[in-house]
CSV table of C-alpha atoms and ligand atoms in Angstrom, one decimal:
chain,number,residue,atom,x,y,z
A,1,MET,CA,112.6,127.0,43.4
A,2,ARG,CA,112.6,128.1,46.9
A,3,ALA,CA,109.5,126.8,48.6
A,4,ARG,CA,109.2,129.7,51.0
A,5,ASP,CA,108.6,132.0,48.0
A,6,VAL,CA,105.4,130.2,47.0
A,7,SER,CA,102.3,130.3,49.2
A,8,GLU,CA,100.1,127.2,49.8
A,9,ARG,CA,97.4,128.9,47.8
A,10,ALA,CA,99.7,129.3,44.7
A,11,LEU,CA,100.9,125.8,45.0
A,12,ALA,CA,97.4,124.3,45.3
A,13,LEU,CA,96.2,126.4,42.3
A,14,TYR,CA,99.2,125.3,40.3
A,15,ARG,CA,98.8,121.6,41.2
A,16,GLY,CA,95.1,121.6,40.4
A,17,ALA,CA,95.6,123.2,37.0
A,18,LEU,CA,96.2,121.4,33.7
A,19,VAL,CA,99.5,123.0,32.8
A,20,VAL,CA,100.6,123.1,29.1
A,21,ASP,CA,104.0,124.5,28.0
A,22,LEU,CA,104.0,125.2,24.2
A,23,HIS,CA,107.7,125.2,23.6
A,24,ASN,CA,110.8,123.4,24.9
A,25,ASP,CA,114.1,122.4,23.2
A,26,LEU,CA,115.1,119.4,25.2
A,27,ALA,CA,115.3,117.3,22.0
A,28,SER,CA,118.0,119.5,20.7
A,29,ARG,CA,120.1,119.1,23.8
A,30,VAL,CA,119.8,115.3,23.5
A,31,LEU,CA,120.9,115.2,19.9
A,32,ASP,CA,123.5,118.0,19.9
A,33,ASP,CA,124.9,118.1,23.4
A,34,ALA,CA,124.9,114.4,24.4
A,35,TYR,CA,122.6,115.4,27.2
A,36,ASP,CA,121.0,112.4,29.0
A,37,PRO,CA,117.4,113.3,29.5
A,38,ASP,CA,116.8,110.3,31.8
A,39,VAL,CA,118.8,111.6,34.7
A,40,ARG,CA,118.5,114.7,36.9
A,41,HIS,CA,120.8,117.6,36.1
A,42,PRO,CA,121.6,120.7,38.0
A,43,PRO,CA,119.6,123.6,36.6
A,44,GLY,CA,121.4,126.0,34.3
A,45,VAL,CA,122.9,126.5,30.9
A,46,GLY,CA,126.0,124.6,29.7
A,47,ALA,CA,127.6,121.2,29.6
A,48,GLY,CA,126.0,118.9,32.3
A,49,LEU,CA,123.4,121.5,33.1
A,50,GLY,CA,119.9,121.9,31.8
A,51,HIS,CA,116.3,123.1,32.4
A,52,THR,CA,114.5,119.8,31.6
A,53,ASP,CA,115.0,116.1,32.2
A,54,VAL,CA,112.6,113.3,32.9
A,55,PRO,CA,112.9,113.4,36.8
A,56,ARG,CA,112.3,117.2,36.8
A,57,LEU,CA,109.5,117.0,34.2
A,58,VAL,CA,107.7,114.4,36.3
A,59,GLU,CA,108.3,116.6,39.4
A,60,SER,CA,107.2,119.8,37.6
A,61,GLY,CA,103.5,119.0,37.5
A,62,ILE,CA,103.3,119.9,33.8
A,63,ALA,CA,100.5,118.0,32.2
A,64,ALA,CA,101.5,118.6,28.5
A,65,GLN,CA,105.0,119.4,27.3
A,66,TRP,CA,105.4,120.4,23.7
A,67,LEU,CA,108.9,119.4,22.5
A,68,ALA,CA,110.4,121.1,19.4
A,69,ALA,CA,112.0,119.2,16.6
A,70,PHE,CA,114.2,122.2,15.9
A,71,VAL,CA,116.0,122.3,12.6
A,72,ASP,CA,119.0,124.6,12.6
A,73,ALA,CA,119.4,126.9,9.6
A,74,GLU,CA,122.6,125.2,8.6
A,75,TYR,CA,120.7,122.1,7.5
A,76,ALA,CA,118.7,124.1,4.9
A,77,ALA,CA,122.0,125.4,3.5
A,78,ARG,CA,123.3,121.9,2.8
A,79,VAL,CA,123.1,120.3,-0.7
A,80,PRO,CA,121.1,118.2,-0.9
A,81,ASP,CA,118.9,119.8,1.8
A,82,ALA,CA,119.2,117.9,5.1
A,83,SER,CA,116.3,119.6,6.9
A,84,PHE,CA,113.6,116.9,6.7
A,85,THR,CA,116.0,114.1,7.9
A,86,ARG,CA,117.1,116.3,10.7
A,87,ALA,CA,113.5,116.9,11.8
A,88,MET,CA,112.7,113.2,11.7
A,89,ARG,CA,115.8,112.4,13.8
A,90,MET,CA,114.7,114.9,16.4
A,91,ILE,CA,111.2,113.4,16.4
A,92,ASP,CA,112.8,110.0,16.9
A,93,VAL,CA,114.5,111.3,20.0
A,94,VAL,CA,111.1,112.2,21.5
A,95,HIS,CA,109.5,108.8,20.5
A,96,ALA,CA,112.5,107.0,22.1
A,97,LEU,CA,112.2,109.1,25.3
A,98,ALA,CA,108.5,108.3,25.7
A,99,ALA,CA,109.2,104.6,24.9
A,100,ARG,CA,111.8,104.4,27.7
A,101,HIS,CA,109.5,105.9,30.3
A,102,PRO,CA,106.0,104.4,29.7
A,103,ASP,CA,105.1,104.8,33.4
A,104,HIS,CA,105.8,108.6,33.4
A,105,LEU,CA,105.5,109.8,29.8
A,106,ALA,CA,102.9,109.4,27.0
A,107,LEU,CA,103.1,110.7,23.5
A,108,ALA,CA,100.0,112.7,22.6
A,109,THR,CA,98.6,114.3,19.5
A,110,THR,CA,95.3,115.7,20.7
A,111,ALA,CA,93.8,117.5,23.8
A,112,ALA,CA,91.9,114.3,24.6
A,113,GLU,CA,95.1,112.3,24.8
A,114,VAL,CA,96.6,115.0,27.1
A,115,ARG,CA,93.6,114.5,29.5
A,116,ALA,CA,94.0,110.7,29.3
A,117,ALA,CA,97.7,110.9,30.1
A,118,ARG,CA,96.9,113.3,33.0
A,119,ALA,CA,94.3,110.9,34.4
A,120,GLU,CA,97.0,108.1,34.3
A,121,GLY,CA,99.5,110.3,36.1
A,122,ARG,CA,101.7,110.6,33.0
A,123,VAL,CA,103.2,113.7,31.4
A,124,ALA,CA,101.9,114.1,27.8
A,125,LEU,CA,104.6,114.9,25.2
A,126,LEU,CA,103.5,116.7,22.1
A,127,LEU,CA,105.7,117.2,19.0
A,128,ALA,CA,106.3,120.4,17.2
A,129,VAL,CA,108.5,121.2,14.2
A,130,GLU,CA,110.5,124.4,14.5
A,131,GLY,CA,111.4,125.8,11.1
A,132,GLY,CA,109.4,125.4,8.0
A,133,HIS,CA,112.5,124.5,6.0
A,134,ALA,CA,112.0,121.0,7.5
A,135,ILE,CA,109.4,120.3,4.8
A,136,GLU,CA,112.0,121.0,2.1
A,137,GLY,CA,109.3,122.8,0.0
A,138,SER,CA,107.1,119.7,-0.2
A,139,LEU,CA,103.5,119.2,1.1
A,140,GLU,CA,104.3,115.5,1.1
A,141,ARG,CA,107.1,116.1,3.6
A,142,LEU,CA,104.7,118.1,5.7
A,143,ARG,CA,102.2,115.2,5.7
A,144,GLU,CA,105.1,112.8,6.7
A,145,LEU,CA,105.9,115.0,9.7
A,146,HIS,CA,102.3,115.1,10.7
A,147,ALA,CA,102.1,111.3,10.4
A,148,ALA,CA,105.2,111.1,12.7
A,149,GLY,CA,103.2,113.0,15.3
A,150,ALA,CA,104.0,116.7,14.8
A,151,ARG,CA,101.0,118.9,15.7
A,152,TYR,CA,102.4,122.3,15.2
A,153,MET,CA,104.9,123.8,12.9
A,154,THR,CA,106.7,127.2,13.3
A,155,LEU,CA,106.6,128.5,9.8
A,156,THR,CA,110.2,129.8,10.0
A,157,TRP,CA,113.0,129.9,12.4
A,158,ASN,CA,115.4,132.9,12.3
A,159,ASN,CA,116.0,131.9,8.7
A,160,GLY,CA,113.3,132.4,6.1
A,161,THR,CA,112.3,129.8,3.5
A,162,ALA,CA,111.6,130.2,-0.2
A,163,TRP,CA,107.9,130.5,0.8
A,164,ALA,CA,107.8,132.2,4.2
A,165,GLY,CA,109.7,135.2,5.6
A,166,ALA,CA,111.5,135.3,9.0
A,167,ALA,CA,111.6,138.2,11.4
A,168,GLU,CA,115.4,138.0,11.5
A,169,GLY,CA,116.1,136.9,7.9
A,170,LEU,CA,119.2,135.0,9.2
A,171,GLY,CA,121.9,134.7,6.5
A,172,GLY,CA,120.1,137.0,4.1
A,173,THR,CA,117.1,134.6,3.8
A,174,ARG,CA,113.5,135.7,3.0
A,175,ARG,CA,111.8,138.3,5.2
A,176,GLY,CA,108.7,139.0,3.1
A,177,GLY,CA,105.3,137.4,3.3
A,178,LEU,CA,104.0,134.0,2.2
A,179,THR,CA,104.1,132.9,-1.4
A,180,ASP,CA,101.2,131.0,-3.0
A,181,PHE,CA,102.9,127.8,-1.9
A,182,GLY,CA,103.2,129.2,1.6
A,183,ARG,CA,99.5,129.7,1.7
A,184,ASP,CA,99.1,126.1,0.5
A,185,VAL,CA,101.2,125.0,3.4
A,186,VAL,CA,99.0,126.9,5.9
A,187,ARG,CA,95.8,125.4,4.3
A,188,GLU,CA,97.3,121.9,4.3
A,189,MET,CA,98.2,122.3,8.0
A,190,ASN,CA,94.6,123.4,8.7
A,191,ARG,CA,93.3,120.3,6.8
A,192,LEU,CA,95.7,117.9,8.6
A,193,GLY,CA,94.8,119.3,12.0
A,194,MET,CA,98.2,120.9,12.7
A,195,LEU,CA,98.5,124.3,14.4
A,196,VAL,CA,100.2,127.1,12.5
A,197,ASP,CA,102.9,128.8,14.7
A,198,VAL,CA,103.9,132.4,13.9
A,199,SER,CA,106.7,132.8,16.4
A,200,HIS,CA,109.9,133.8,14.5
A,201,VAL,CA,108.1,134.9,11.3
A,202,SER,CA,108.3,138.3,9.7
A,203,GLU,CA,105.4,140.8,10.0
A,204,ALA,CA,104.3,140.2,6.4
A,205,THR,CA,104.3,136.4,6.9
A,206,PHE,CA,102.4,136.9,10.2
A,207,ARG,CA,99.6,138.8,8.4
A,208,ASP,CA,99.5,136.4,5.4
A,209,ALA,CA,99.4,133.3,7.7
A,210,LEU,CA,96.5,134.8,9.7
A,211,ASP,CA,94.7,135.6,6.5
A,212,ALA,CA,95.2,132.2,5.0
A,213,SER,CA,94.4,130.1,8.1
A,214,SER,CA,90.9,128.9,8.8
A,215,ALA,CA,91.9,127.6,12.3
A,216,PRO,CA,93.3,129.4,15.3
A,217,VAL,CA,97.0,130.4,14.9
A,218,ILE,CA,99.5,130.4,17.8
A,219,ALA,CA,102.6,132.3,18.6
A,220,SER,CA,104.1,129.5,20.7
A,221,HIS,CA,107.0,131.3,22.3
A,222,SER,CA,107.0,135.1,21.9
A,223,ASN,CA,106.6,138.1,24.2
A,224,ALA,CA,105.3,141.7,24.0
A,225,ARG,CA,107.3,144.1,21.8
A,226,ALA,CA,105.8,147.1,23.7
A,227,LEU,CA,107.9,146.0,26.7
A,228,ARG,CA,110.9,144.7,25.0
A,229,ASP,CA,111.6,145.9,21.4
A,230,HIS,CA,113.0,142.7,19.9
A,231,PRO,CA,112.1,141.3,16.5
A,232,ARG,CA,111.1,138.0,18.2
A,233,ASN,CA,108.4,139.7,20.1
A,234,LEU,CA,104.9,140.8,18.9
A,235,HIS,CA,103.5,144.3,18.5
A,236,ASP,CA,100.2,145.0,20.2
A,237,GLU,CA,98.2,144.8,16.9
A,238,GLN,CA,99.8,141.4,16.3
A,239,LEU,CA,98.7,140.3,19.8
A,240,ARG,CA,95.2,141.4,19.0
A,241,ALA,CA,95.2,139.6,15.7
A,242,VAL,CA,96.2,136.3,17.3
A,243,ALA,CA,93.3,136.8,19.8
A,244,GLN,CA,90.9,137.6,17.0
A,245,ALA,CA,91.9,134.4,15.2
A,246,GLY,CA,91.1,132.5,18.4
A,247,GLY,CA,94.7,131.6,19.1
A,248,VAL,CA,97.2,132.0,22.0
A,249,VAL,CA,100.6,133.7,22.6
A,250,GLY,CA,103.0,131.6,24.7
A,251,LEU,CA,105.0,133.6,27.3
A,252,ASN,CA,108.7,133.1,26.6
A,253,PHE,CA,111.1,132.9,29.5
A,254,TYR,CA,114.3,134.0,27.6
A,255,ALA,CA,115.7,136.9,29.5
A,256,GLU,CA,116.7,138.5,26.2
A,257,PHE,CA,113.1,138.6,25.0
A,258,VAL,CA,111.9,139.7,28.5
A,259,ASP,CA,114.3,142.4,29.6
A,260,PRO,CA,114.8,145.8,27.8
A,261,SER,CA,118.1,146.1,29.8
A,262,PHE,CA,119.3,142.6,28.8
A,263,GLY,CA,123.1,142.7,28.4
A,264,ARG,CA,123.4,146.0,30.2
A,265,ARG,CA,122.1,144.9,33.6
A,266,ALA,CA,124.4,144.1,36.5
A,267,GLY,CA,122.4,141.3,38.0
A,268,ARG,CA,119.8,138.8,36.7
A,269,THR,CA,116.6,139.8,35.0
A,270,PRO,CA,114.0,140.1,37.8
A,271,LEU,CA,111.1,137.7,37.7
A,272,ALA,CA,108.7,140.7,37.9
A,273,LEU,CA,109.7,141.6,34.3
A,274,LEU,CA,108.4,138.2,33.1
A,275,ALA,CA,105.1,138.8,35.0
A,276,ASP,CA,105.0,142.3,33.3
A,277,HIS,CA,104.9,140.5,29.9
A,278,ALA,CA,102.1,138.2,31.2
A,279,ASP,CA,100.2,141.3,32.3
A,280,HIS,CA,100.6,143.0,29.0
A,281,LEU,CA,99.7,139.9,26.9
A,282,ALA,CA,96.5,139.5,29.0
A,283,ALA,CA,95.7,143.2,28.8
A,284,VAL,CA,96.1,143.5,25.1
A,285,ALA,CA,95.3,140.1,23.7
A,286,GLY,CA,92.8,139.2,26.5
A,287,ILE,CA,93.1,136.7,29.3
A,288,ASP,CA,91.7,134.0,27.0
A,289,HIS,CA,94.7,134.3,24.7
A,290,VAL,CA,97.7,133.9,26.9
A,291,ALA,CA,99.7,130.7,27.4
A,292,LEU,CA,103.1,129.4,28.4
A,293,GLY,CA,105.9,128.9,25.9
A,294,SER,CA,108.9,128.7,28.2
A,295,ASP,CA,111.6,127.9,25.5
A,296,PHE,CA,113.5,126.0,28.3
A,297,ASP,CA,116.7,124.4,27.1
A,298,GLY,CA,116.6,126.6,24.0
A,299,ILE,CA,117.6,129.8,25.9
A,300,ARG,CA,120.8,131.0,27.5
A,301,ALA,CA,119.4,133.1,30.4
A,302,THR,CA,116.2,133.1,32.4
A,303,PRO,CA,114.7,135.6,34.9
A,304,GLU,CA,115.8,135.1,38.5
A,305,GLY,CA,114.2,132.1,40.2
A,306,MET,CA,112.9,130.6,36.9
A,307,GLU,CA,115.7,128.1,36.9
A,308,ASP,CA,114.1,125.1,35.4
A,309,VAL,CA,110.8,123.3,34.6
A,310,THR,CA,110.0,122.8,38.3
A,311,CYS,CA,109.9,126.6,38.9
A,312,LEU,CA,106.6,127.5,37.3
A,313,PRO,CA,104.8,128.0,40.6
A,314,LEU,CA,106.9,131.1,41.1
A,315,LEU,CA,105.2,132.7,38.2
A,316,VAL,CA,101.8,131.7,39.7
A,317,GLN,CA,102.8,133.5,42.9
A,318,ALA,CA,103.9,136.6,41.0
A,319,LEU,CA,100.6,136.8,39.1
A,320,LEU,CA,98.5,136.2,42.3
A,321,ASP,CA,100.5,139.0,44.0
A,322,ARG,CA,99.4,141.3,41.1
A,323,GLY,CA,95.8,140.4,41.7
A,324,TRP,CA,95.2,137.8,39.0
A,325,ARG,CA,92.2,135.7,39.8
A,326,ASP,CA,92.6,131.9,40.1
A,327,GLY,CA,90.6,131.2,37.0
A,328,ASP,CA,92.7,133.6,35.0
A,329,VAL,CA,95.9,132.0,36.2
A,330,GLU,CA,94.5,128.6,35.2
A,331,GLN,CA,93.8,129.9,31.7
A,332,LEU,CA,97.3,131.1,31.3
A,333,LEU,CA,98.8,127.9,32.7
A,334,GLY,CA,97.0,125.7,30.2
A,335,GLY,CA,93.3,126.3,29.9
A,336,ASN,CA,93.7,128.5,26.8
A,337,ALA,CA,96.2,126.2,25.1
A,338,MET,CA,93.9,123.3,25.7
A,339,ARG,CA,91.0,125.1,24.1
A,340,VAL,CA,93.0,125.9,21.0
A,341,MET,CA,94.4,122.3,20.8
A,342,GLU,CA,90.8,121.0,21.2
A,343,ARG,CA,89.7,123.1,18.3
A,344,ALA,CA,92.6,122.6,15.9
A,345,LEU,CA,94.3,119.3,16.5
A,346,ARG,CA,93.2,116.0,14.9
B,401,LIG,ZN1,112.4,129.4,18.8
């Protein structure tokens, strides 16, 4: 981040806010890319580069970083299914990370624990499971993941499961709605105090999940389909439905989900296009239903300037330049996510 691009006012606003990022794939980098999260890396994508590590997370000012235990579709295709073990290994990576840095990091499972960590000057790490295949069709497995600390689960990844459809239906997997068992999964997540995440799911599963859930539902890392027509993004009526359910939509920084000209543009995606999505989410879902879901270290391209976890003040500046009020920026940065966590997590 270039300091000259951010005003004192934007920096002060950012530093005073309780910043929550709903989605980050650092754990996958550690497990799959032999990426050392303990040392500083140059920002970027590729071997030896990254968006996140402990030095930059501490520097970032983020209060609560959700880390995904992402289970790639290939694990579900193995016989016997290897998805649950994979999710637990990913969760172990995060537990080990927190254990190595007790002065800087603290595992958290509730909003109150996030506030406690913040008061101690530590970054709270929260665990998410990305891909419902991780439960291998078993509520018992779901309860084990919750017991290991997971506090939201994305019902599908790009692959559907036997009980939930994915927007992309990778490899010919399910794209329809929830089955009866799928509704049981949602209700059990409600009972456990675990957020239901509808990023990645099909439109039918989206509707079924919102119908079945008695708690706010989140879309942890998705953008506005009206601005970028991509199956990972949400239609306006879906944005309104998340808001009506009391949930939040986490703004995703992946240039492919931001930029309608992605792949055809000569230069990088302008940061203004990311701010456009923030504007649209706030206009359609309402300012109380917008959050951050960067997807850092799970994405191959970011808008210009948004190079890593330390660059969030650039977004604050862009929003202030558009006339966002301080309180509204604070809601987007974390206030809204904290409200939902307060209500749903146990
Ligand atoms: Zn994802």
